[in-house]
XYZ file of C-alpha atoms in Angstrom:
425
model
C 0.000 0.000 0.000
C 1.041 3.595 -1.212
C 3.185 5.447 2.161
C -0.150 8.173 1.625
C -2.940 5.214 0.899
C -1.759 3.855 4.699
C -1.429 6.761 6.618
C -4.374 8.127 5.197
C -6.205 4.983 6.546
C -4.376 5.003 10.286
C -5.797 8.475 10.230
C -8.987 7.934 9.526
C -8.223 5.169 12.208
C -7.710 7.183 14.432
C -11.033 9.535 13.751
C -13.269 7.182 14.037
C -11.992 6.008 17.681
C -11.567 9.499 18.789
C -14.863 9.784 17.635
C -16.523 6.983 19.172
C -15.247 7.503 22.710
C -17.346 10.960 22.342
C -14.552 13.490 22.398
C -14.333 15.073 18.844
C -17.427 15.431 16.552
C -16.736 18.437 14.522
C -13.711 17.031 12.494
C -14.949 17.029 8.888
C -11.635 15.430 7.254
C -7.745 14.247 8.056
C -6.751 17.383 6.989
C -7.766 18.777 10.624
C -5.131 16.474 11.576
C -2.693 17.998 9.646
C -3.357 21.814 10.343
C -1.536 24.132 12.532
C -4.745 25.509 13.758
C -6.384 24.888 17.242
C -8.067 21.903 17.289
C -12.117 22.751 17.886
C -14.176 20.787 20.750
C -17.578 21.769 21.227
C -19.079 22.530 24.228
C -20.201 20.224 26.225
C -22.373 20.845 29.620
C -20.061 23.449 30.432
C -16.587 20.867 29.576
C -13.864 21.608 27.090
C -10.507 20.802 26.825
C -8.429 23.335 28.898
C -6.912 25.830 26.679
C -3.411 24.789 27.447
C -3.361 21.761 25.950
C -4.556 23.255 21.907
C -1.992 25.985 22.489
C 1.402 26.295 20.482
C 2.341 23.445 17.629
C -0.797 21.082 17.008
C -0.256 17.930 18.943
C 0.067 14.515 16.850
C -2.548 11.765 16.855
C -1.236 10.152 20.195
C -1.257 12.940 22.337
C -4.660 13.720 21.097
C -6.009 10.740 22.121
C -4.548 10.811 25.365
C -6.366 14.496 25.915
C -9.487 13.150 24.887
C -9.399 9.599 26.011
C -12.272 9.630 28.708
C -16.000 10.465 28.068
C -17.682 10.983 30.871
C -21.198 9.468 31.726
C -23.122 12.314 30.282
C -20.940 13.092 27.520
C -18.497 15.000 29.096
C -15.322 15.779 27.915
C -12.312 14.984 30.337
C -8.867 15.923 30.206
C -5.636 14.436 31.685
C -5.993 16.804 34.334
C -9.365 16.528 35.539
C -9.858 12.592 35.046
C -12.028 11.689 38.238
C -12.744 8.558 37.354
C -11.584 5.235 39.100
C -9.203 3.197 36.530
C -11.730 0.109 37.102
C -14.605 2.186 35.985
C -13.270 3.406 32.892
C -12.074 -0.047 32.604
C -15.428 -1.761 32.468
C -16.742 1.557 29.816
C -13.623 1.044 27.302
C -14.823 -2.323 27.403
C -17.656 -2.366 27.339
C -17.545 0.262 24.161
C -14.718 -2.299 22.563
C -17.339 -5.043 22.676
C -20.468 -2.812 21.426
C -18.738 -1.308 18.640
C -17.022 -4.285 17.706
C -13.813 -3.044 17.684
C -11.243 -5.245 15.985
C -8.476 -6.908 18.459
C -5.292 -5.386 16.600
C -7.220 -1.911 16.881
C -8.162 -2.003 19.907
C -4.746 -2.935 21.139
C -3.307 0.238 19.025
C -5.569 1.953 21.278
C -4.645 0.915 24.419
C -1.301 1.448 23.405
C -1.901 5.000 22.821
C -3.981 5.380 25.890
C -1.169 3.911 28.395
C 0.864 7.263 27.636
C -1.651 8.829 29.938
C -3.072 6.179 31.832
C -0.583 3.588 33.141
C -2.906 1.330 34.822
C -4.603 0.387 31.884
C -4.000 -3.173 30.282
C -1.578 -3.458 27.224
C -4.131 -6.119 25.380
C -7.171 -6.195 24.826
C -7.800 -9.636 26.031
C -7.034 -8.482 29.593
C -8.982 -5.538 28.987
C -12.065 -7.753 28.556
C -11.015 -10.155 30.801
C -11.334 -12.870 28.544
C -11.098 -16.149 30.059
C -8.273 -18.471 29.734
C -9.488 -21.191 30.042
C -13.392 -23.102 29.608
C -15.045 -25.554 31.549
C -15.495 -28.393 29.111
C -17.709 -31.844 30.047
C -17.150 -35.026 28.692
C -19.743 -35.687 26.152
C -18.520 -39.307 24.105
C -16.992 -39.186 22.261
C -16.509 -35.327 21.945
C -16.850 -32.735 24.592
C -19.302 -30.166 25.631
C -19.155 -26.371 26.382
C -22.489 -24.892 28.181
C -22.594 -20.887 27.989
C -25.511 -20.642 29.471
C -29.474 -19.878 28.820
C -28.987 -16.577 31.133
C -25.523 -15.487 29.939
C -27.549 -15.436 26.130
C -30.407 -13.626 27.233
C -28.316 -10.973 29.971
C -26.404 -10.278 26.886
C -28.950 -10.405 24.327
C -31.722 -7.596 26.952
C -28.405 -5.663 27.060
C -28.354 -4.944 23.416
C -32.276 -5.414 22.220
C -35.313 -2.883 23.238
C -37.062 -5.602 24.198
C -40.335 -4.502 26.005
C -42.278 -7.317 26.453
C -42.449 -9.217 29.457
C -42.911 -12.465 28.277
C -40.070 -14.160 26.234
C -41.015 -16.946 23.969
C -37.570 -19.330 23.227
C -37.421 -20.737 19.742
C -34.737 -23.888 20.140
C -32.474 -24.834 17.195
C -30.588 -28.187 17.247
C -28.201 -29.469 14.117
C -25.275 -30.737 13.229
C -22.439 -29.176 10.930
C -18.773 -30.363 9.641
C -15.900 -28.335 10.548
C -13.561 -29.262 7.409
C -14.115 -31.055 3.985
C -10.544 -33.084 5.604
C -12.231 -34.383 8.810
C -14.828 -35.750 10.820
C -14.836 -32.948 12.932
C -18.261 -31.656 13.393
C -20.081 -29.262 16.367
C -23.499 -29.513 17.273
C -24.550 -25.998 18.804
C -27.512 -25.528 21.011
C -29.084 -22.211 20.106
C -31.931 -20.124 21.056
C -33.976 -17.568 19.659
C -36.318 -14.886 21.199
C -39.915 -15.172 19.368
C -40.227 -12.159 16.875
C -36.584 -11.203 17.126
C -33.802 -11.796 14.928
C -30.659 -12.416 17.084
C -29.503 -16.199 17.570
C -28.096 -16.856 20.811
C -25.854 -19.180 21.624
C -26.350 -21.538 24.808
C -24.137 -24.863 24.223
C -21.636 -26.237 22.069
C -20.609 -29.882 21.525
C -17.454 -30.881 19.183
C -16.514 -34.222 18.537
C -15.308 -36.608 15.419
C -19.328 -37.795 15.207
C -22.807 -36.469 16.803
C -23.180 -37.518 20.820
C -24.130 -40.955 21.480
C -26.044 -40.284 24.032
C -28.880 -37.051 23.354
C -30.201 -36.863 26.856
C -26.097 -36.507 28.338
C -25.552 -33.594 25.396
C -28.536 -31.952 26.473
C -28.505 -32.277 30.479
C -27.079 -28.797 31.406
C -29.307 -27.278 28.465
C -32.633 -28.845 30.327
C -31.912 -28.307 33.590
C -30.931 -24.789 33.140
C -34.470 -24.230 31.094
C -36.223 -26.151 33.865
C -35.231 -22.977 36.374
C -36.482 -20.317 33.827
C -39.587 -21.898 32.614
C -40.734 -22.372 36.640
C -39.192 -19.187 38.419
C -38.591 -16.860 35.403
C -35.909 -14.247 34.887
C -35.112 -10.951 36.724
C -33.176 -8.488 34.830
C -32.400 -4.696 35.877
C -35.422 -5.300 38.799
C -37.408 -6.439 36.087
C -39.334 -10.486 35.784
C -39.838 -12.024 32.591
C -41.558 -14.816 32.176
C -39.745 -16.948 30.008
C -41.791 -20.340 28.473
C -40.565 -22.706 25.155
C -42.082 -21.883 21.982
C -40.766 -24.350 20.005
C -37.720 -27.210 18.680
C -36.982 -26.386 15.225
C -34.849 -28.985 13.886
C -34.172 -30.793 10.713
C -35.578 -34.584 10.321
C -32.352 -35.894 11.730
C -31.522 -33.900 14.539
C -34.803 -34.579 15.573
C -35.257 -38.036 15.441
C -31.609 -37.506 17.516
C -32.786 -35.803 20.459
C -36.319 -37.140 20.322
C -35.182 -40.776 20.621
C -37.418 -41.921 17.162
C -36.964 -43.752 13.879
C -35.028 -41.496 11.338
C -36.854 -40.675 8.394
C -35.727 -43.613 6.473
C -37.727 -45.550 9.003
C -41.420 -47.303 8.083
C -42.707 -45.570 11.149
C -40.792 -42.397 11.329
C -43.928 -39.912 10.597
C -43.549 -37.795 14.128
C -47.638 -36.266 13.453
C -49.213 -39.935 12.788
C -49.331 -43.362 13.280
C -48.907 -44.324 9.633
C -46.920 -47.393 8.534
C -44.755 -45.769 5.410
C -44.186 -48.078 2.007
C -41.045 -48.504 0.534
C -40.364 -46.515 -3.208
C -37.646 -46.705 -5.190
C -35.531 -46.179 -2.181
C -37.888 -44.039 -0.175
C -40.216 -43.997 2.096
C -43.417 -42.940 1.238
C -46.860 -42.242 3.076
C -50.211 -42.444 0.683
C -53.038 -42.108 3.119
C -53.536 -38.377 3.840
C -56.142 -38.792 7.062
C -54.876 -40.915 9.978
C -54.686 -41.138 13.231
C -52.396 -38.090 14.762
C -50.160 -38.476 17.532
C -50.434 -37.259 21.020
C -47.974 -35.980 23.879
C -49.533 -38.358 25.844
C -48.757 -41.442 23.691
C -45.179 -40.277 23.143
C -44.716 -40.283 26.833
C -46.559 -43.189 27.108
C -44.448 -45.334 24.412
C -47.903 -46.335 23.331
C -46.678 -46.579 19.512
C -43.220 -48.621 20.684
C -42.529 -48.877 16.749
C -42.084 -45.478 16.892
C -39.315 -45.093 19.182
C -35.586 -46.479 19.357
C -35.169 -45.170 22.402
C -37.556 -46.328 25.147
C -36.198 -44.746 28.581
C -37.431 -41.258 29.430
C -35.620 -38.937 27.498
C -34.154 -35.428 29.488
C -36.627 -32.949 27.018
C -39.346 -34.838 28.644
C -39.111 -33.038 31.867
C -39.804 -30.048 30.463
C -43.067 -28.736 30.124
C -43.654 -28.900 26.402
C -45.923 -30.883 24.020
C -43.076 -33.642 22.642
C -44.989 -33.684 19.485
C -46.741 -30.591 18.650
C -43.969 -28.288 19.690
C -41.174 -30.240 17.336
C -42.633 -28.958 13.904
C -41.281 -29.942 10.471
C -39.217 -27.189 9.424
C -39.914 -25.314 6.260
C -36.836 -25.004 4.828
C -36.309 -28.850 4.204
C -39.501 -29.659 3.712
C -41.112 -26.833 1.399
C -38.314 -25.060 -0.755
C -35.461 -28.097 -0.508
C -37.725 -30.516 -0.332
C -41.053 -30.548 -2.589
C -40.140 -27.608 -4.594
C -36.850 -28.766 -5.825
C -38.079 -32.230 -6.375
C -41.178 -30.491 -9.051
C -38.580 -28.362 -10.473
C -36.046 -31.705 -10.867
C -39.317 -33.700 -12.172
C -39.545 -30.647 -14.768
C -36.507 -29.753 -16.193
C -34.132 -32.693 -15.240
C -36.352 -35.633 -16.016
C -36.759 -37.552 -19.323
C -39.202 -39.677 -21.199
C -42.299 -39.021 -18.925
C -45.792 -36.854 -19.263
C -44.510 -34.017 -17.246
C -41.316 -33.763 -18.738
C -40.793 -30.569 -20.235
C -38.772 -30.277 -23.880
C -35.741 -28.051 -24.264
C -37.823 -24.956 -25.464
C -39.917 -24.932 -22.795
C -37.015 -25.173 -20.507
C -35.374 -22.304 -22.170
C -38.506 -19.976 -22.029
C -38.710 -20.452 -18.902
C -35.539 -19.237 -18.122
C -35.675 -16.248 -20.193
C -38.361 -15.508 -17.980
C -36.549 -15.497 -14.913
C -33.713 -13.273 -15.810
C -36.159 -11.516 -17.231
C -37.693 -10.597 -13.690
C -34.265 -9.836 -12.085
C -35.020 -5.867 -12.341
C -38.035 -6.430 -10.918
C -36.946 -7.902 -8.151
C -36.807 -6.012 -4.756
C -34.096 -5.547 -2.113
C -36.200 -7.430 0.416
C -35.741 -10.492 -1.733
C -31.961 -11.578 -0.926
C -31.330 -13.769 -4.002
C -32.690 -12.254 -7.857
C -34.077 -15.621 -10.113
C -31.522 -17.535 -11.994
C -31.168 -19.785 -14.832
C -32.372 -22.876 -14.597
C -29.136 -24.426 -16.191
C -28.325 -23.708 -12.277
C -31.120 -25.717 -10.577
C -28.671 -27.821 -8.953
C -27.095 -24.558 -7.359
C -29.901 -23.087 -6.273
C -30.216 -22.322 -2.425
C -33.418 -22.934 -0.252
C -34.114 -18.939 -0.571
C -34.306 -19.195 -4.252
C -36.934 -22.069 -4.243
C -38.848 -20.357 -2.166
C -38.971 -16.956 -4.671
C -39.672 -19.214 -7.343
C -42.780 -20.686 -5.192
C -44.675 -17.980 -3.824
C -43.277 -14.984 -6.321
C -41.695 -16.086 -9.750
C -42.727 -19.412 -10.507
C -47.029 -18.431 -10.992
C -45.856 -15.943 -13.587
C -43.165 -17.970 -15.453
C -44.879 -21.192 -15.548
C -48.278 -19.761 -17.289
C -49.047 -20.628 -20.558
C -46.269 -22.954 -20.287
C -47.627 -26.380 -17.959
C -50.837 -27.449 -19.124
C -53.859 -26.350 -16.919
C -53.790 -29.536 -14.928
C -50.070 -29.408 -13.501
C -50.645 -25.905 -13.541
C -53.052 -26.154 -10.800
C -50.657 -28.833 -9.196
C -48.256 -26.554 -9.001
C -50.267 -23.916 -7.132
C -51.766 -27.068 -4.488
C-alpha cells in the first residue's frame, strides 16, 4: 500500500476512535489532523478541553487521544488533568464500548497502546482488557466434549443490546449438526436459542466431537436443567421479571429423530404427526393415506406406539413442560423449498421420457423468464431468479422466490392447466 494510501487509513483510524469515545465530533476530514490551527471541541455541559493543551504546535494523533481519552457518563469531555474517574470504571466503559462497537483486536490494542501514555494502569491487550477467560469448563460428552454458555448469559447479553419490552419471552430452540472441514470428521453440534419475533440467535451450548453424541439426553442435560429454572421461576433483569416459556424445537428430520429418541426418516414408522406405517419406493419412504390417526404428547410419553421409538427410557426434554410432538414442527426449509419444490422443479426440467417432462424450449422460455424478472426484483428479496441451467445450485431462498413470487408468472401458458393447478396445491 502507497506510504499516503496507509497513513491516510491510520488516520482515519484514528477519527473514528476518537470519535466513538465521544470526544471530537466536529472534524470534517484528516486534513484537521494535519493543520496548525487549534483543534475545535464543542461545548459540552459546560466541559472543554483546557486551553493549554490546543496551544502552540498542534499535537500529533497520540497525544490527542490521550487528551481526549475519557467520556464521561453524560458526555463529558475529560482531560488528563481533571480525570475523576476510578481506573476500574473506565475499565469496564472502554470495554464495554470495545465489545459494542465491535472493535477489531489489533485496533483495539493500538488503542490501548496510545492510551497507556496517559493512563498507566490500563492493560496493554485487549484480552485483559475484557477479561477474557483463559481457560473453559469443558464436560465429557462421548466421544466429543461439551461447552455450556448458558441460557442466562444469552439472554443478559442479548436484553443488554435489544429494546425488548415485552415481558414475556417466547424461546425458539435450534438443534443441528455441521462439519468443521471437507478433511475431517470434525463436526459441532450448537444448542441455540432464539427470542420469538426477534432476529438475534443466541448461543447456549456447544458440543465438538469426530461424530454427533451418542447419548442425546447426556448432550442436552445442562441445556434442560438450566431451562427447567427459567420456565418455573422466570428471569429478573435490571429489577425487572420475565416470564420466560418454550415456543418451540426447530430442527431438521435428523436432529430430531436424535434428540427425540425416534426412527429417522428412512424408518417405516418415522412420521412424528401420525401413526402411519410408510411403504417402501424406489428407495424411499413414502406415506399415501392423507387422514390418519395423529399423535399425542400423551402417547409419546406413554411409548404407546413402541414402533415409533428407538429409544424407550425417558428422554431429558421430557421433563420439560412442552408438548413432545406438537412443539417439534417440520421445518420449512427442508420440507417446502429443498424438499417438494426442488423435487417439481427436478421432475420438470431434469427428467426424461415421462408426461410431465418438459422439452428443451420450454425449458429455455422459462428461463428467459426469470432473468427476465431480475429488475423487478426487490431488495427485500436476498437472491434475484436464476437460470435454470443452475437448478442444482440453487439455495433454499431461491426455491422459495420461485414458489410464492416467480414461478405463478413464469410457468403460465407454459404447464398445461392440470399441472398448472398442481403446481399452485
Amino acid at each position: 500500500m502507497p506510504y499516503k494510501r496507509k497513513s491516510r487509513k491510520y488516520l482515519c483510524e484514528a477519527k473514528h476512535v476518537i470519535e466513538s469515545l465521544g470526544a471530537v465530533q466536529n472534524i470534517q476530514d484528516e486534513a484537521a489532523f494535519d493543520s496548525d490551527d487549534e483543534m475545535y471541541v464543542p461545548e459540552r455541559s459546560g466541559n472543554i478541553l483546557p486551553e493549554e493543551s490546543v496551544e502552540g504546535e498542534s499535537p500529533d494523533v497520540e497525544e490527542r487521544l490521550a487528551m481526549v481519552c475519557v467520556p464521561g457518563r453524560s458526555g463529558h469531555i475529560v482531560s488528563e488533568d481533571s480525570i475523576n474517574v476510578e481506573p476500574s470504571d473506565f475499565q469496564v466503559r472502554l470495554a464495554r464500548w470495545v465489545s459494542v462497537s465491535n472493535i477489531s483486536n489489533q485496533a483495539a490494542n493500538n488503542l490501548l497502546q496510545l492510551l497507556a501514555e496517559k493512563i498507566p494502569n490500563l492493560p496493554k491487550d485487549v484480552r485483559a482488557l475484557k477479561s477474557t477467560p483463559r481457560s473453559i469448563v469443558k464436560r465429557i460428552v462421548d466421544p466429543g466434549e461439551y461447552v455450556h454458555y448458558g441460557i442466562k448469559d444469552a439472554l443478559t447479553d442479548f436484553l443488554s443490546k435489544c429494546q425488548y419490552g415485552c415481558l414475556d419471552i417466547s424461546l425458539n430452540v435450534n438443534i443441528d449438526g455441521l462439519p468443521l472441514f471437507k478433511s475431517s470428521l470434525k463436526q459441532v453440534w450448537p444448542i441455540l436459542i432464539n427470542v420469538h419475533g426477534t432476529k438475534p440467535v443466541l448461543v447456549a451450548g456447544i458440543y465438538a466431537g469426530s461424530s454427533k453424541p451418542r447419548d442425546a439426553s447426556l448432550y442436552l442435560k445442562e441445556f434442560v436443567e438450566e431451562l427447567q429454572l427459567f420456565v418455573s421461576e422466570g428471569m429478573i433483569y435490571h429489577n425487572k421479571y420475565f416470564n420466560i416459556n418454550i415456543r418451540a424445537f426447530v430442527c431438521d428430520a435428523p436432529a430430531r429423530a436424535f434428540i427425540l429418541g425416534t426412527k429417522y426418516h428412512s424408518g417405516f414408522y418415522s412420521c412424528n404427526k401420525c401413526t402411519q406405517k410408510g411403504q417402501s419406493f424406489q428407495r424411499r419412504i413414502i406415506f399415501l393415506r392423507s387422514e390418519n390417526v395423529p399423535r399425542t404428547d400423551h402417547d409419546f410419553r406413554n411409548r404407546v406406539y413402541t414402533e415409533h421409538h428407538n429409544i424407550k427410557d425417558r428422554l431429558i426434554l421430557e421433563n420439560l413442560p412442552i408438548d413432545m410432538v406438537n412443539q417439534f414442527p417440520f421445518d420449512y426449509m427442508h420440507v417446502v423449498c429443498l424438499g417438494v419444490m426442488k423435487t417439481l422443479l427436478v421432475a420438470l426440467t431434469r427428467v426424461r421420457g415421462h408426461p410431465f417432462s418438459l422439452d428443451r424450449n420450454k425449458i429455455g422460455l422459462i428461463s428467459s423468464k426469470l432473468l427476465s424478472l431480475r429488475k423487478f426484483i426487490p431488495k427485500e428479496i436476498k437472491r434475484k431468479p436464476r437460470s435454470l441451467k443452475d437448478l442444482e445450485r440453487f439455495k433454499a431462498s431461491e426455491f422459495r422466490t420461485f414458489l410464492l413470487y416467480s414461478g405463478p408468472i413464469v410457468l403460465k401458458d407454459i404447464l398445461d392447466p392440470a399441472r398448472y393447478k398442481h403446481f399452485y396445491c
